[in-house]
Tab-separated table of C-alpha atoms in Angstrom:
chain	number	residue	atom	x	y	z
A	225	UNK	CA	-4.878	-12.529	-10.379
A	226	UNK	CA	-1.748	-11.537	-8.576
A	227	UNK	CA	-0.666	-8.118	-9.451
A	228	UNK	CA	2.940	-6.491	-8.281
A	229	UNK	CA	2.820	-2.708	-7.114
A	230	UNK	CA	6.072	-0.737	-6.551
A	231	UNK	CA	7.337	-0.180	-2.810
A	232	UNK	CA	8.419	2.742	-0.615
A	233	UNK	CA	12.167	1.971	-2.117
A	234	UNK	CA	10.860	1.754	-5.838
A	235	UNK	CA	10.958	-2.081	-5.802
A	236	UNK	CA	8.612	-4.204	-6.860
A	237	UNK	CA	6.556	-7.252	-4.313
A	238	UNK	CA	5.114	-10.568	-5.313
A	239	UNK	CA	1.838	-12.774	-4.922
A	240	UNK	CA	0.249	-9.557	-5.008
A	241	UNK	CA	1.698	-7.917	-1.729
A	242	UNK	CA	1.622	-4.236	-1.980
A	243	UNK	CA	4.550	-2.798	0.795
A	244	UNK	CA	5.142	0.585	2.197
A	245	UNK	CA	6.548	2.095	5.136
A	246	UNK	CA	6.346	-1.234	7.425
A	247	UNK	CA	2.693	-1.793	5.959
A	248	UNK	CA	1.760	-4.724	3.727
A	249	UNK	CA	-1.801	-6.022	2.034
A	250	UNK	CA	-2.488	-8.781	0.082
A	251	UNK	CA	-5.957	-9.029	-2.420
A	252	UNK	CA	-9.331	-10.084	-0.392
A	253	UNK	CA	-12.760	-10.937	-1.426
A	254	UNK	CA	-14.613	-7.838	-3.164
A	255	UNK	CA	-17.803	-6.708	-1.411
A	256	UNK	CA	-20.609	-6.786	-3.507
A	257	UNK	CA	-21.451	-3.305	-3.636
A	258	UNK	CA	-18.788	-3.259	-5.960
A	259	UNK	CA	-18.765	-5.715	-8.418
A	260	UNK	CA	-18.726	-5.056	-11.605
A	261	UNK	CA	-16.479	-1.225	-10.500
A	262	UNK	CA	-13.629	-1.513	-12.867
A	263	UNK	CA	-10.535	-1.401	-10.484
A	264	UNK	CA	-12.102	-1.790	-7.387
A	265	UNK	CA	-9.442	-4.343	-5.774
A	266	UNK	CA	-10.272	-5.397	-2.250
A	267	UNK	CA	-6.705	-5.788	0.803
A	268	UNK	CA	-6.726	-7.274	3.983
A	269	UNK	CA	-3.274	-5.968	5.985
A	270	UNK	CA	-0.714	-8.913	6.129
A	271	UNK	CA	-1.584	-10.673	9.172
A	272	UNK	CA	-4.957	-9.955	9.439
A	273	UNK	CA	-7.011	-13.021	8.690
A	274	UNK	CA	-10.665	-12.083	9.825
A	275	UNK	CA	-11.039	-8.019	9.890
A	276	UNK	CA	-9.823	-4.613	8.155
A	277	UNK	CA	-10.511	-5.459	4.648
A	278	UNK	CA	-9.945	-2.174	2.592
A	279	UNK	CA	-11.234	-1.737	-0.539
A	280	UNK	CA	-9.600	0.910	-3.300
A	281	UNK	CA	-11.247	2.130	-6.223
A	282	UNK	CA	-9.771	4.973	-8.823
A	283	UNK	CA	-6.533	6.196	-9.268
A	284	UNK	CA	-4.263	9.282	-9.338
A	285	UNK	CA	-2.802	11.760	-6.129
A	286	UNK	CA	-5.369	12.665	-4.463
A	287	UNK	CA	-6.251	9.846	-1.639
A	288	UNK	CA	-9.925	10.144	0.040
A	289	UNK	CA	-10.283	7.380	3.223
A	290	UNK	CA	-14.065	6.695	3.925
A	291	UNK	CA	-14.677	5.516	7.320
A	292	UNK	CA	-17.838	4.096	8.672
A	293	UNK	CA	-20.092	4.295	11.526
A	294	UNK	CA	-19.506	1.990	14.407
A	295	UNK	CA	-20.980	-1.032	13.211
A	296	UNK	CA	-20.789	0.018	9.325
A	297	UNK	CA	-18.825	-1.585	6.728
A	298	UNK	CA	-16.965	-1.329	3.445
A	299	UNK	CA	-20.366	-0.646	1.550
A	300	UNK	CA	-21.690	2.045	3.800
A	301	UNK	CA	-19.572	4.724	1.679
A	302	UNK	CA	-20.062	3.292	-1.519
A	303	UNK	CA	-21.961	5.321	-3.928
A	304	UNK	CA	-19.557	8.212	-2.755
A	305	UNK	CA	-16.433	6.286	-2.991
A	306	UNK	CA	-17.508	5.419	-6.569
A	307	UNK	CA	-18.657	8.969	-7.471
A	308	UNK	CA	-15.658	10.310	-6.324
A	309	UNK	CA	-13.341	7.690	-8.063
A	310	UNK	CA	-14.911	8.299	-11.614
A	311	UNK	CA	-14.482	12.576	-10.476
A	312	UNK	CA	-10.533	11.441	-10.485
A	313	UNK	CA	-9.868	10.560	-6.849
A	314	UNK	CA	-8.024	7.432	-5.483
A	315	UNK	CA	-10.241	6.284	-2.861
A	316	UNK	CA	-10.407	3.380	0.196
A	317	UNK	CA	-13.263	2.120	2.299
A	318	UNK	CA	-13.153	-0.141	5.196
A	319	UNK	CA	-14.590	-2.715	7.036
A	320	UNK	CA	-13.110	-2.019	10.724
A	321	UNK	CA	-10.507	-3.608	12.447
A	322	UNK	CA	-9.677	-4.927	15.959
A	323	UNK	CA	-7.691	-1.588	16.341
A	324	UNK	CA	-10.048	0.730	14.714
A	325	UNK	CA	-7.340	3.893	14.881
A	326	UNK	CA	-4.718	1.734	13.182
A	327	UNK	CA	-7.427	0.736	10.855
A	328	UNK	CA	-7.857	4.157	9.436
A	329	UNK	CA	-3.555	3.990	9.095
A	330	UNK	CA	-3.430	1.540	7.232
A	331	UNK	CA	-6.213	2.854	4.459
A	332	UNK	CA	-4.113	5.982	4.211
A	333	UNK	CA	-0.595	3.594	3.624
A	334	UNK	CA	-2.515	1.852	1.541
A	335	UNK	CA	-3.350	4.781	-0.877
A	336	UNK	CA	0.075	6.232	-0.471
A	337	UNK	CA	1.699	3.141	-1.525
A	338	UNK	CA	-0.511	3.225	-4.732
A	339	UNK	CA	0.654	6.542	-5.522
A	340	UNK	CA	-1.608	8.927	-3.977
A	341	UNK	CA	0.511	12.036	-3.088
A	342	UNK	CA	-1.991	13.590	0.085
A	343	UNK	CA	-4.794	11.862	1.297
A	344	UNK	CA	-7.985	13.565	2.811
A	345	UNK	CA	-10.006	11.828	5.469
A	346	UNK	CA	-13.996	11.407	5.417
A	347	UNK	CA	-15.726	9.155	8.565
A	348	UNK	CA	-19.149	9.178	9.515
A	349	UNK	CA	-20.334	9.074	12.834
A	350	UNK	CA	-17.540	6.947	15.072
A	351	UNK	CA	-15.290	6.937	11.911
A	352	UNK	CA	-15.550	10.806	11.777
A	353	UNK	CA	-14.733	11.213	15.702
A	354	UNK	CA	-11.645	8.649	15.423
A	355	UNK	CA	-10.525	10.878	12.657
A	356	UNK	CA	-10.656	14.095	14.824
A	357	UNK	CA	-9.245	12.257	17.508
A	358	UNK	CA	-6.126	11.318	15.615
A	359	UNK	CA	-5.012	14.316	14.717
A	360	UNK	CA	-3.367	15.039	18.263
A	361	UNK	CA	-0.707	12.505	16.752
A	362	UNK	CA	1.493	14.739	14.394
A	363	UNK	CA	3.531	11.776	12.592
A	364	UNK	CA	1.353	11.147	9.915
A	365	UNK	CA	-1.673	13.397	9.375
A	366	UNK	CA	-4.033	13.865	6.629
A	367	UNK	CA	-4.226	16.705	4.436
A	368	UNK	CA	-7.959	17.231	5.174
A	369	UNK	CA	-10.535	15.627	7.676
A	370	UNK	CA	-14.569	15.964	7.114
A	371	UNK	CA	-16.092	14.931	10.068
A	372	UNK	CA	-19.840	13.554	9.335
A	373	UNK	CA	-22.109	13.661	12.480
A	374	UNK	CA	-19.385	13.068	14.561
A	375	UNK	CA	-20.280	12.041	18.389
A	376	UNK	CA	-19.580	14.798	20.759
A	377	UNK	CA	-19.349	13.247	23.492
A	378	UNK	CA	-16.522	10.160	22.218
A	379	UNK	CA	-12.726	10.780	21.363
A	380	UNK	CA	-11.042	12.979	23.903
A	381	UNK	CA	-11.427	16.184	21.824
A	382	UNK	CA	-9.435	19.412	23.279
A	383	UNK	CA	-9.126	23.005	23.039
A	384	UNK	CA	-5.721	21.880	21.197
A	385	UNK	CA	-6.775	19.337	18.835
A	386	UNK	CA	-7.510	21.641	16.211
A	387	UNK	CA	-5.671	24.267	17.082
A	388	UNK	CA	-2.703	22.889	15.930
A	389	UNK	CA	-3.727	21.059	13.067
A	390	UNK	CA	-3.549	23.252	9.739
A	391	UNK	CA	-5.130	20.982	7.327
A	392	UNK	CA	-8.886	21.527	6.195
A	393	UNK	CA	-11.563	20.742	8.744
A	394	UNK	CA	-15.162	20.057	7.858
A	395	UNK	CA	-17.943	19.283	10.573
A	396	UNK	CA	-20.830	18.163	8.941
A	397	UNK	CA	-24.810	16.981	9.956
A	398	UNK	CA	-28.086	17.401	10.187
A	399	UNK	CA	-29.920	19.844	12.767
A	400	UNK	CA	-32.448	16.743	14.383
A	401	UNK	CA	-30.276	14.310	14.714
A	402	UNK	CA	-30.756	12.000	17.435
A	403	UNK	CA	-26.525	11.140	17.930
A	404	UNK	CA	-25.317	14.772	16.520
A	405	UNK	CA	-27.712	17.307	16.346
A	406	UNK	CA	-26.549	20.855	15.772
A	407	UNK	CA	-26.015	21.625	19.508
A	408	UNK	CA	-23.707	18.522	19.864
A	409	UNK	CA	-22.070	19.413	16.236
A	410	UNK	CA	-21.886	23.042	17.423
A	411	UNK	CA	-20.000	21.445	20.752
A	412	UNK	CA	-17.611	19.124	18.450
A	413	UNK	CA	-16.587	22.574	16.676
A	414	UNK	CA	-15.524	24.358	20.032
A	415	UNK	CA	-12.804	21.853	19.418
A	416	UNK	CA	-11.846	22.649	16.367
A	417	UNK	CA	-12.379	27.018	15.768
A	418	UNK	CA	-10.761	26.418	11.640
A	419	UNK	CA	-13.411	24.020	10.910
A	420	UNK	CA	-16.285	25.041	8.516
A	421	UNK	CA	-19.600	23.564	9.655
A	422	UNK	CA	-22.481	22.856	7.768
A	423	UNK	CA	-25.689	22.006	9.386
A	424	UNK	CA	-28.471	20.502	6.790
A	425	UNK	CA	-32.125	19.670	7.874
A	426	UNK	CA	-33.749	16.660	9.214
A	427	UNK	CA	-32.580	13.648	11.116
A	428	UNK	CA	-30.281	11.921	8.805
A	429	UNK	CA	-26.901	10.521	9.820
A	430	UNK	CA	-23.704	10.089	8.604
A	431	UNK	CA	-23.755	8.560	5.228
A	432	UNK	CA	-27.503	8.637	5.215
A	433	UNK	CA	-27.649	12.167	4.752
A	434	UNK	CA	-25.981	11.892	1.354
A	435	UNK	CA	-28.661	9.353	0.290
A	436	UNK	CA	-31.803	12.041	1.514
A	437	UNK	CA	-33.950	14.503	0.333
A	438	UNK	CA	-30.444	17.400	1.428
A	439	UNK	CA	-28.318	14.552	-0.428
A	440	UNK	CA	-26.912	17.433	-3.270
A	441	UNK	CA	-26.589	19.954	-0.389
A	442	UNK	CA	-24.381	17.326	1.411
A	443	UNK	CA	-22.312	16.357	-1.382
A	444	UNK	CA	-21.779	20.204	-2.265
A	445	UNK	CA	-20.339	20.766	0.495
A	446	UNK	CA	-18.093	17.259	0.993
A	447	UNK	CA	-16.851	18.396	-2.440
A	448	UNK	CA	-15.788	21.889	-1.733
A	449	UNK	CA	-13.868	20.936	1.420
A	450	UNK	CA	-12.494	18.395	-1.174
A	451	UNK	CA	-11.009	21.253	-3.360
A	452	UNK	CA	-10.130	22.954	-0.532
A	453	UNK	CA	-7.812	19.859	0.627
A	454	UNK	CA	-5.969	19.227	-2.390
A	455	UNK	CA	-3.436	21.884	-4.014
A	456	UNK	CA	-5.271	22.570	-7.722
A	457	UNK	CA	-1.932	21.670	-9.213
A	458	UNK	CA	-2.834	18.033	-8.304
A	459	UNK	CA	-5.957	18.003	-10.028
């Protein structure tokens, strides 16, 4: 069913088009992970006929983008997305793009032209080291960024690209981890001296670690960089 949102300008778009800032998505097939989610609504950007689908769940001001590992998809963040959407969040995962940075973009336009008032930013893996990466680009940054075993060795990191960022940082992983151990997490933090780190046992990665045996350690700590992020007036 076609649904009509509001616009940057307070208008109103048809066929379903949702429109904000130059960015426009129109409804797409819903991944099966969540069927049967009440709300969950999948997008594909306008002009995008084969990659990018985002999928939103909840509602409300506070935005979370999950990103996924290189070859992950929509589903990979799923049980978090919807854990998070029934604690009150408005939340997008993502199939990647062609153009994997303007990818994550349009997830956070997305949420912002559904209402959400600051958007946090949670990527596993390559999603988590885009995410870092961005934040050199001071146009349009999120209010948080949890990096989960991000890749130490990908995404041009510099003394300055945390420096200057004043938003909540988390670096998150697991201490055996074949991609991001903690020496290569540990390395990934050099970059960014604000960031909190949290280093959990075993080998898990990325989203992984929230489905292990550490799996309540993990999501203890994704949730108090969470309220961290957001100003408690929005909650």
């Amino acid at each position: 069913m076609a649904e009509n949102r509001r616009s940057a300008e307070g208008g109103t778009t048809e066929k379903g088009t949702i429109a904000v800032r130059e960015f426009s998505a129109t409804p797409d097939r819903l991944p099966s992970c969540f069927h049967g989610v009440k709300g969950a609504t999948a997008y594909r950007p306008t002009g995008s006929s084969r990659d990018g689908r985002l999928v939103t769940l909840g509602t409300g001001p506070r935005g979370v983008v999950f990103a996924p590992i290189s070859w992950g998809d929509a589903c990979e963040w799923a049980a978090e997305a919807k854990r998070l959407a029934a604690d009150g969040y408005h939340v997008v995962t993502l199939d990647w793009g062609a153009d994997r940075r303007r990818t994550i973009s349009d997830a956070t336009r997305l949420l912002r032209s559904r209402g959400a008032k600051d958007v946090a930013w949670v990527g596993g893996c390559m999603g988590g080291t885009l995410m870092l990466g961005m934040l050199t680009d001071r146009t349009d940054r999120p209010a948080g960024v949890a990096g989960i075993s991000p890749l130490a060795s990908l995404g041009g990191y510099s003394a300055g690209n945390g420096s200057s960022y004043d938003g909540e940082l988390l670096l998150l992983g697991t201490a055996e981890d074949p991609l991001s151990d903690e020496k290569r997490l540990r390395e990934v933090a050099d970059s960014f001296p604000k960031a909190e780190v949290t280093v959990l046992p075993g080998k898990r990665h990325a989203a992984e670690i929230f489905a292990g045996p550490h799996g309540t350690a993990a999501r203890r700590s994704l949730d108090g960089f969470l309220d961290r992020t957001f100003d408690p007036a929005d909650s």
